[in-house]
Each structure stands twice: as C-alpha cells, then as structure tokens.
Coordinates of C-alpha atoms in Angstrom, one line a residue:
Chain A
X1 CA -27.3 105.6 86.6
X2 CA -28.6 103.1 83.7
X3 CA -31.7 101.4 85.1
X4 CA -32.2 98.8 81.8
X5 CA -33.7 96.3 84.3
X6 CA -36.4 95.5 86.3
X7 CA -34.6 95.2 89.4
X8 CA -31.0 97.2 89.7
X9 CA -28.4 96.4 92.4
X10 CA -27.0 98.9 94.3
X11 CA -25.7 96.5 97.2
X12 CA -25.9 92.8 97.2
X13 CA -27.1 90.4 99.9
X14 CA -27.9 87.0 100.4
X15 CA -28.9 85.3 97.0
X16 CA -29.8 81.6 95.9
X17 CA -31.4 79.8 94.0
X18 CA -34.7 77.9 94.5
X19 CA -37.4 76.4 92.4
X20 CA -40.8 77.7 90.5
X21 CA -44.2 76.6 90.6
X22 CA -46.6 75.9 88.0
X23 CA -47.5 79.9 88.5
X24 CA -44.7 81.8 87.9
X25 CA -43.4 78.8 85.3
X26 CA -46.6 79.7 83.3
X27 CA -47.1 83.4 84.7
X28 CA -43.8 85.0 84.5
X29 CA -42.6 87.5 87.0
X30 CA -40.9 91.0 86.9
X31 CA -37.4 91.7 88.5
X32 CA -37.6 92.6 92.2
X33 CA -40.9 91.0 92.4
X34 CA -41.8 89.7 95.9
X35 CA -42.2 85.8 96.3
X36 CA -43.0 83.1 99.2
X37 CA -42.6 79.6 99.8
X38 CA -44.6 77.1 98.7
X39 CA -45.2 73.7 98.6
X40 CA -44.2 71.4 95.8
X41 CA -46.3 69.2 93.8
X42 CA -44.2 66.1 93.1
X43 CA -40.4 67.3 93.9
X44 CA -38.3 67.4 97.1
X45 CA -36.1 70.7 96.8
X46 CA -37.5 74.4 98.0
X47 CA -40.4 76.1 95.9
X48 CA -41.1 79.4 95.3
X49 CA -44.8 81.1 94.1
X50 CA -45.8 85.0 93.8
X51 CA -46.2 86.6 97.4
X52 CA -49.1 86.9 97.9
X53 CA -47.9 89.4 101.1
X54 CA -45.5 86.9 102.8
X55 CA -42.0 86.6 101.6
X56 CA -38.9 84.4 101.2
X57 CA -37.6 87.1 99.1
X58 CA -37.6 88.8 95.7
X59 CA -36.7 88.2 92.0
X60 CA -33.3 89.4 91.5
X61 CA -34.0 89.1 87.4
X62 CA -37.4 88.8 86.0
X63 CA -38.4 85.8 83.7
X64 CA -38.4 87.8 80.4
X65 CA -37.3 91.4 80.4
X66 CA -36.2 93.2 77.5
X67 CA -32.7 93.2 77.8
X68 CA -32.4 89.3 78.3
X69 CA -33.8 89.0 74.5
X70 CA -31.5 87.6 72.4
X71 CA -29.3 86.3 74.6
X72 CA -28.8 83.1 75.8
X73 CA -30.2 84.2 79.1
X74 CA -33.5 84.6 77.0
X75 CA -36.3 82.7 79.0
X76 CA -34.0 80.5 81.2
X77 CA -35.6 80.9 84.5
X78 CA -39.0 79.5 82.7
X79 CA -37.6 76.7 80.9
X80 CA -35.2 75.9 83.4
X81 CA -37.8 76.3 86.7
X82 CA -35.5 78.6 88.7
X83 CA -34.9 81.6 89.6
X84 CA -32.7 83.5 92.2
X85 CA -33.9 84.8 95.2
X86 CA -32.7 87.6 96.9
X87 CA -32.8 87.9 100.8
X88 CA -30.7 89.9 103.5
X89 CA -30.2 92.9 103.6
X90 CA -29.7 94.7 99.8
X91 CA -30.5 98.5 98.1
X92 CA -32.0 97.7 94.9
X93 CA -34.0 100.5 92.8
X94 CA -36.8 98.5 90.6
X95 CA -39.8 98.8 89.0
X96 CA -41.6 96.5 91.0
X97 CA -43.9 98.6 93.4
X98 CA -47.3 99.0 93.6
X99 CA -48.1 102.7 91.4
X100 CA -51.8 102.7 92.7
X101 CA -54.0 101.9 95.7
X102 CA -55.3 99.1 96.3
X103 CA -59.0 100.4 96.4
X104 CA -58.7 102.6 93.4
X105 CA -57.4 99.0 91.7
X106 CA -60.0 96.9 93.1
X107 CA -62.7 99.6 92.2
X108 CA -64.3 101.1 89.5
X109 CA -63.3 104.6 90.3
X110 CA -59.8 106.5 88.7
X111 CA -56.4 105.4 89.9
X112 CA -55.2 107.2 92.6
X113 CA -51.3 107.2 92.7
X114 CA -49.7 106.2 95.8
X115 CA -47.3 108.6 97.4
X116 CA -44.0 106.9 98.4
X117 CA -41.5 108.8 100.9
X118 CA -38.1 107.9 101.8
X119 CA -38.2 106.0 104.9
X120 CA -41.9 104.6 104.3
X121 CA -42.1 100.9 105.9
X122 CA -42.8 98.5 103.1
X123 CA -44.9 94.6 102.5
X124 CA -45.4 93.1 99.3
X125 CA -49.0 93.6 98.1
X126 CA -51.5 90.7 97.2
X127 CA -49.3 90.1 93.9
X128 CA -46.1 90.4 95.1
X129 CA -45.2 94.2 94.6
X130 CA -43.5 96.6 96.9
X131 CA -45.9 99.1 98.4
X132 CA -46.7 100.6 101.8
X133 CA -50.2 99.7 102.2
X134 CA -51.3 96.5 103.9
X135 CA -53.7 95.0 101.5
X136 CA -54.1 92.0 103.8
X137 CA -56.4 94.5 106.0
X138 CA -57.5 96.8 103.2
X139 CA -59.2 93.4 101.6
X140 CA -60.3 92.0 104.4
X141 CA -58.1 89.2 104.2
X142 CA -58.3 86.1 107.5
X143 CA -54.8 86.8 107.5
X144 CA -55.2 89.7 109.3
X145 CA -52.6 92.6 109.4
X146 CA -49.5 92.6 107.3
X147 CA -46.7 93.4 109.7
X148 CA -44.1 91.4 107.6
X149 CA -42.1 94.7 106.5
X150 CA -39.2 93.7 104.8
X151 CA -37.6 96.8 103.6
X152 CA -37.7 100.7 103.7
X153 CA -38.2 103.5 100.6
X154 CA -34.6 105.0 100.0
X155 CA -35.5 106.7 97.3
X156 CA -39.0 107.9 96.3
X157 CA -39.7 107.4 92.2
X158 CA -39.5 110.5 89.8
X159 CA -38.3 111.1 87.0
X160 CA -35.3 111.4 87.8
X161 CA -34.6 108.2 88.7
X162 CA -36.8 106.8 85.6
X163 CA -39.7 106.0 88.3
X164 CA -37.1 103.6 89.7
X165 CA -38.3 103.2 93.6
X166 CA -35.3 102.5 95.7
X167 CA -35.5 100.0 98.2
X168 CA -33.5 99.6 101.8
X169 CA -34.2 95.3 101.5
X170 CA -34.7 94.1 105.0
X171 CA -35.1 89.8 104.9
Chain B
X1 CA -36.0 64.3 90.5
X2 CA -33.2 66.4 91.7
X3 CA -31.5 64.1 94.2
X4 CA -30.6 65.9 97.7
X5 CA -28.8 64.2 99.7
X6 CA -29.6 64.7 103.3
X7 CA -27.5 62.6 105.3
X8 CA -26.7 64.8 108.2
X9 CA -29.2 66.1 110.6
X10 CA -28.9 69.5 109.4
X11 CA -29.0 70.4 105.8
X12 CA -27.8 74.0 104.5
X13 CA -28.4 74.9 101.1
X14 CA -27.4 78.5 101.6
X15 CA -25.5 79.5 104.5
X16 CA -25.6 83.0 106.5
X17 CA -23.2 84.3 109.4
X18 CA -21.3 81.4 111.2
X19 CA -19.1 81.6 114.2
X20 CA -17.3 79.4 116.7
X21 CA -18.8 79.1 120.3
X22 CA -18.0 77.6 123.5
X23 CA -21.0 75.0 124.9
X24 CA -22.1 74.7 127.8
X25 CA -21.6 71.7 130.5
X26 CA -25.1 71.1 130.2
X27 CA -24.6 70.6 126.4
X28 CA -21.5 68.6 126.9
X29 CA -23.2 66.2 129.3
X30 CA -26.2 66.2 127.0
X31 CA -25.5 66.3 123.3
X32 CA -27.6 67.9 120.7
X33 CA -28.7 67.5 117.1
X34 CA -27.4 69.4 114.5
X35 CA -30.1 72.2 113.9
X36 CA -30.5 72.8 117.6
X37 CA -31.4 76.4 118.8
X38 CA -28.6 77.9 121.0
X39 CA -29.0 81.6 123.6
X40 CA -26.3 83.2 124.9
X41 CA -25.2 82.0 128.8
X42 CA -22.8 83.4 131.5
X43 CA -19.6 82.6 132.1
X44 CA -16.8 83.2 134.5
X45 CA -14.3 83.3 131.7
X46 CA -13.5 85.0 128.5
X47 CA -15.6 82.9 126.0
X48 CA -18.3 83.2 124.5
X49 CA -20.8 80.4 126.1
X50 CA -24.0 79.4 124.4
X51 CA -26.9 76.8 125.9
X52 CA -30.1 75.5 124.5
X53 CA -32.3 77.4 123.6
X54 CA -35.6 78.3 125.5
X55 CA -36.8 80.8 123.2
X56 CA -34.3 83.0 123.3
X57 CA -31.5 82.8 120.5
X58 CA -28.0 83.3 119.4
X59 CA -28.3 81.1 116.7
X60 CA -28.1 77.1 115.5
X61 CA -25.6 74.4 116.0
X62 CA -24.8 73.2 112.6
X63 CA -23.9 70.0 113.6
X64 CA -24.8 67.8 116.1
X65 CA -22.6 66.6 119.0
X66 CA -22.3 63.5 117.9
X67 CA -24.2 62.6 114.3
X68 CA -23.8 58.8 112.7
X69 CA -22.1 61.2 109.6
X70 CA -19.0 61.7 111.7
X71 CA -18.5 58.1 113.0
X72 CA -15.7 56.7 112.2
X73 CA -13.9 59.7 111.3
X74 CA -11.3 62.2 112.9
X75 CA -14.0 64.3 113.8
X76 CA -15.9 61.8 115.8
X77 CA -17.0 63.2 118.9
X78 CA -14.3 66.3 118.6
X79 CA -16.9 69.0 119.5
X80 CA -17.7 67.6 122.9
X81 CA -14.1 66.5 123.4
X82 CA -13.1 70.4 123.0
X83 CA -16.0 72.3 124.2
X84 CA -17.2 73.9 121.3
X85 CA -19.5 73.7 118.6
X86 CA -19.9 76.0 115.4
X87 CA -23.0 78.7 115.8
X88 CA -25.3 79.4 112.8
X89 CA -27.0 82.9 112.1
X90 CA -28.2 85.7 110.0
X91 CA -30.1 84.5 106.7
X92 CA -29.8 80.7 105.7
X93 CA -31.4 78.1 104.1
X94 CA -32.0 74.6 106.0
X95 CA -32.9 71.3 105.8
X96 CA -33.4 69.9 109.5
X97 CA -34.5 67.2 111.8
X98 CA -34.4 69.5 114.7
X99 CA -38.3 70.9 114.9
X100 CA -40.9 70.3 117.2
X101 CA -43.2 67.5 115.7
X102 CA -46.0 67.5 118.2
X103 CA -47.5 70.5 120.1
X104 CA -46.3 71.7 122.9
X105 CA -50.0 70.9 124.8
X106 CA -49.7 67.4 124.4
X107 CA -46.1 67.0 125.0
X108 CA -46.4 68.4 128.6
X109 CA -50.1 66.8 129.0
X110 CA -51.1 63.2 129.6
X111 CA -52.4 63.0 126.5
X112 CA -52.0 61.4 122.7
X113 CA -49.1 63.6 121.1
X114 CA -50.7 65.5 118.8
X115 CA -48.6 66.4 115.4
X116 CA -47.8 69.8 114.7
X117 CA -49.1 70.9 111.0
X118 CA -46.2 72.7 109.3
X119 CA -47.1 75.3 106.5
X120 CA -45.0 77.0 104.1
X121 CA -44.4 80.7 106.0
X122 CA -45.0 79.8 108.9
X123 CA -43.7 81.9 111.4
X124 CA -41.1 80.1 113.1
X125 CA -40.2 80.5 116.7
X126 CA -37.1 78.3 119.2
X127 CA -39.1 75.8 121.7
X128 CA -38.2 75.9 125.2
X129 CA -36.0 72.7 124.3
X130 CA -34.4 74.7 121.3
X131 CA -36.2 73.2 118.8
X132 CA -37.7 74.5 115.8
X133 CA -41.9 74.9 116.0
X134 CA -44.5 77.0 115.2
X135 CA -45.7 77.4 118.7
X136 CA -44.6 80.8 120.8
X137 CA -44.1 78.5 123.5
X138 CA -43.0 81.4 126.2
X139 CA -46.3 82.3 126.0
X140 CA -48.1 78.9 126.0
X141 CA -46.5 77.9 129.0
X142 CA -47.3 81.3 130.4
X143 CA -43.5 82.3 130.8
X144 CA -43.1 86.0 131.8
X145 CA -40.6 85.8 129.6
X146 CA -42.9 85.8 126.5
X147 CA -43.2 85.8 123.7
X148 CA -40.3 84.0 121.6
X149 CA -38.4 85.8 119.3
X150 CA -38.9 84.6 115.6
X151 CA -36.4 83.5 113.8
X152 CA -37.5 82.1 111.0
X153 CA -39.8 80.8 108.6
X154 CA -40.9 77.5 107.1
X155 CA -39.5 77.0 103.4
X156 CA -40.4 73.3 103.0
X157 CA -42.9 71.1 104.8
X158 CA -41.8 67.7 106.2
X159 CA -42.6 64.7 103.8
X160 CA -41.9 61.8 102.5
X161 CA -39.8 63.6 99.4
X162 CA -37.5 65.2 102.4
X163 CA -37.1 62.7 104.4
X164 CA -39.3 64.4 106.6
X165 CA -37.0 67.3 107.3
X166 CA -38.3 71.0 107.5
X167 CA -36.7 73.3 105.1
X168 CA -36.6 76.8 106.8
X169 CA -35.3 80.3 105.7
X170 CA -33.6 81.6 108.9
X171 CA -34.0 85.1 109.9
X172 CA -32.1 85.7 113.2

C-alpha cells in the first residue's frame, strides 16, 4: 500500500467543506488531524480551529504536505481558508496520532512511546492528534473527562505499515 | 462576505441519511418547523409513524409543515395534506431556527425567560418539545425517562451574521 500522505483513505464517509481560523490559516495542519468548531470573527459560514479534544472531524489533506508541492494544489487550503472535513464513519491509516505520552511530553523526563492496540478506543489529544489517552484528565483540564471517542485502532503502527496507525472513524 | 442565503427555516449545507415518514395526527393538527426533532410512535398500520420529539429521536423534519418558502407554490401545504413529511438523520450539517432559546427553568417557571448561551461543541440534546438545546431536559424535569440522547453538536452560534440560526453538526 503507498502511504505518500498524511492521511490515506481506505473507506470514505461524510466530507465537506468548512472554513479556517486565524490558527490553522497561520498554523497549518497535518492530514487526519482532528479539528472543532469554532466561532468566527467577522464571517457568517461554519469555522473550523485545531481540536483541542472535541471534534467536528478531521483533515482529510493537510495544508502543505510533500506531495501537494508543485502542484496547483500547493498551499490552497491556506490561501483559500478551507479545508475539508471528514466525519461519519471512515478507515483511514495516517500519521496523525499521538507517538508519545502526554506526561513524558509535558515533562522533562525521556519520551515514552505509547502502545496502540487494535481495538483501543480513541479522542483527539490537546492538539488535535489521535491517541488513546484522555489528556483532558491527565492535564487537569475543567473540562473534565474526555469521553468524546470518535474512532477505534484497526491497525496498530509498525513498520510495516510505514508507522501508518489505522483508524475505524466514528463521527 | 460569502452570502448564505437562509430563507427556509432549516438550512443544510451537507446532508446525511434522509427518509420519508408518516406524521402523526398530533403533528398534522399542529404543524412544525422545519428543523423539528421527531421519535418514533405506534401505529395500527403498516407505516412508519414519527411524533415530536421529547428527547427521544428518529431524526429531523427538514421542512416545516407549512414554511412562508413554499407559499404560493405546488407544494404549499402538501405535507399535511398527505400525511407525511421527509425525516433527516445520520451526519449533517444545519442551519436552523428550531432550538431552544431560553432555558428550560424559566420556560416552565413564572419567571423572566432567561436565554440559553450557545457555544461552539456544545453537546446537543432534543427538548421535550423537539427542539434543539443544550439542556438534557429528561433529566431537568426529573423524567424517569432520563437522560436525552445526544444528537448533536453546535457548529455555529446564533448571531446577527446567521440570522440568528444555530449551525449544528448532527450525529444521530
């Protein structure tokens, strides 16, 4: 299987397009990243920002991976303030997950790899990523837990699959 | 400024599973707005039979029974006239007028109405009129029903830029 994205599809769901904020316009965002509504400044049409553990969905393309260079694709989303969002129900295999704990990321200590499983229940993390820890409780966030799961590990990363993590989308 | 044009009470900017349903006589005396929350209902026939809502859901009624967008056209009226109305589920994306502006505390008290404060993801749940709110209103109303069901979230907050209409990402 050739995995030259950030986000492949396997099986397709719901997609649409909505609108960026000032964050991701500026930011950028990887393919199969998580993202949540948001208010918009000044216009009237549906708004996306990062998750930030909600969701509306994920990035179906990322706002400037490697294989969009050149192109006339190159940096559209950006320019243009869009992206598409992908809900429903979808199998995707991407490179957006969490590769670490949170506390080992928060903390000054060595990275400690986070073990995926097929079946594992999975929420987007604090920036948006696929992972099966709840970081809303782990940082003590008013939020309290993070039961929003919105998908299941269908394949655990390895090298075999390029450290692709394959992802049963639930929206 | 993109220009939406929202001149129906119901919106849909992406659209999920839809499906034709019988109403019931409560909804054809009654009428709805297009948006309204629907549950399933007997019936002593073949048909499948939705009400309003009360927390429970089957899905929305895209249309309403009898919107100012369908005057004066052949499909004036027609859903009541024929007893049906076209369902709404699975994933979409809305634009409505049909959500619960004030909580449900000071609608059923003596009270000011107090405004309900819609956020983007909010967890969105079907009143016990049908509407959209953020209130599990089962429970409020100590129901021992409770709670709702979600169905949804909030997309969009009501403003002046929507014409006050809540943009929601269903989920049901």
């Amino acid at each position: 299987m050739n995995r030259d994205r950030d986000c492949v599809i396997l099986v397709k769901g719901d997609a649409y397009a909505v609108a960026i904020d000032d964050v991701l316009a500026n930011g950028g965002w990887q393919g199969g990243q998580g993202i949540q509504w948001v208010t918009p400044i000044a216009v009237g049409i549906p708004t996306v920002t990062l998750s930030t553990g909600y969701y509306a969905g994920f990035a179906l393309w990322g706002s400037d991976e490697p294989s969009d260079q050149y192109v006339s694709s190159t940096r559209q989303f950006p320019a243009y303030r869009f992206l598409v969002l992908g809900a429903g129900g979808w199998l995707i295999s991407t490179i957006s997950y969490e590769k670490y704990t949170y506390l080992s990321r928060v903390g000054l200590g060595p990275l400690v790899p986070i073990g995926y499983n097929a079946g594992d229940r999975l929420v987007f993390s604090l920036r948006g990523y696929w992972t099966i820890e709840d970081e809303w409780t782990l940082s003590g966030d008013p939020r309290g837990v993070n039961d929003y799961y919105i998908g299941f590990v269908a394949q655990a990363p390895s090298a075999v699959n390029s450290y692709y993590m394959s992802v049963q989308v639930s929206i | 400024m993109p220009e939406i044009i929202r001149s129906r009470d119901t919106t849909v900017f992406f659209y999920g599973d839809r499906q034709t349903v019988t109403v019931s006589d409560a909804m054809l005396a009654s009428g709805w707005v297009g948006g309204q929350g629907v549950q399933w209902a007997n019936s002593t026939v073949d048909e499948r039979l939705v009400t309003y809502s009360r927390g429970f859901y089957g899905g929305f009624l895209v249309w309403g029974s009898d919107e100012r967008g369908d005057d004066f056209a052949s499909s004036t009226r027609q859903q009541l006239v024929y007893a049906y109305a076209t369902m709404f589920s699975g994933g979409c994306l809305i634009s409505t007028v049909a959500y619960e502006q004030y909580t449900y505390a000071s609608r059923i008290g003596g009270g000011p109405f107090v405004p309900l404060v819609y956020a983007p993801n909010d967890t969105l749940y079907l009143s016990l009129r049908g509407l959209w709110t953020k209130e599990d209103e089962l429970t409020l109303s100590g129901d021992p029903q409770a709670p709702c069901f979600f169905v949804g979230f909030v997309a969009q907050v009501p403003s002046f830029l929507n014409g006050n209409r809540l943009g929601i990402q269903t989920s049901m």
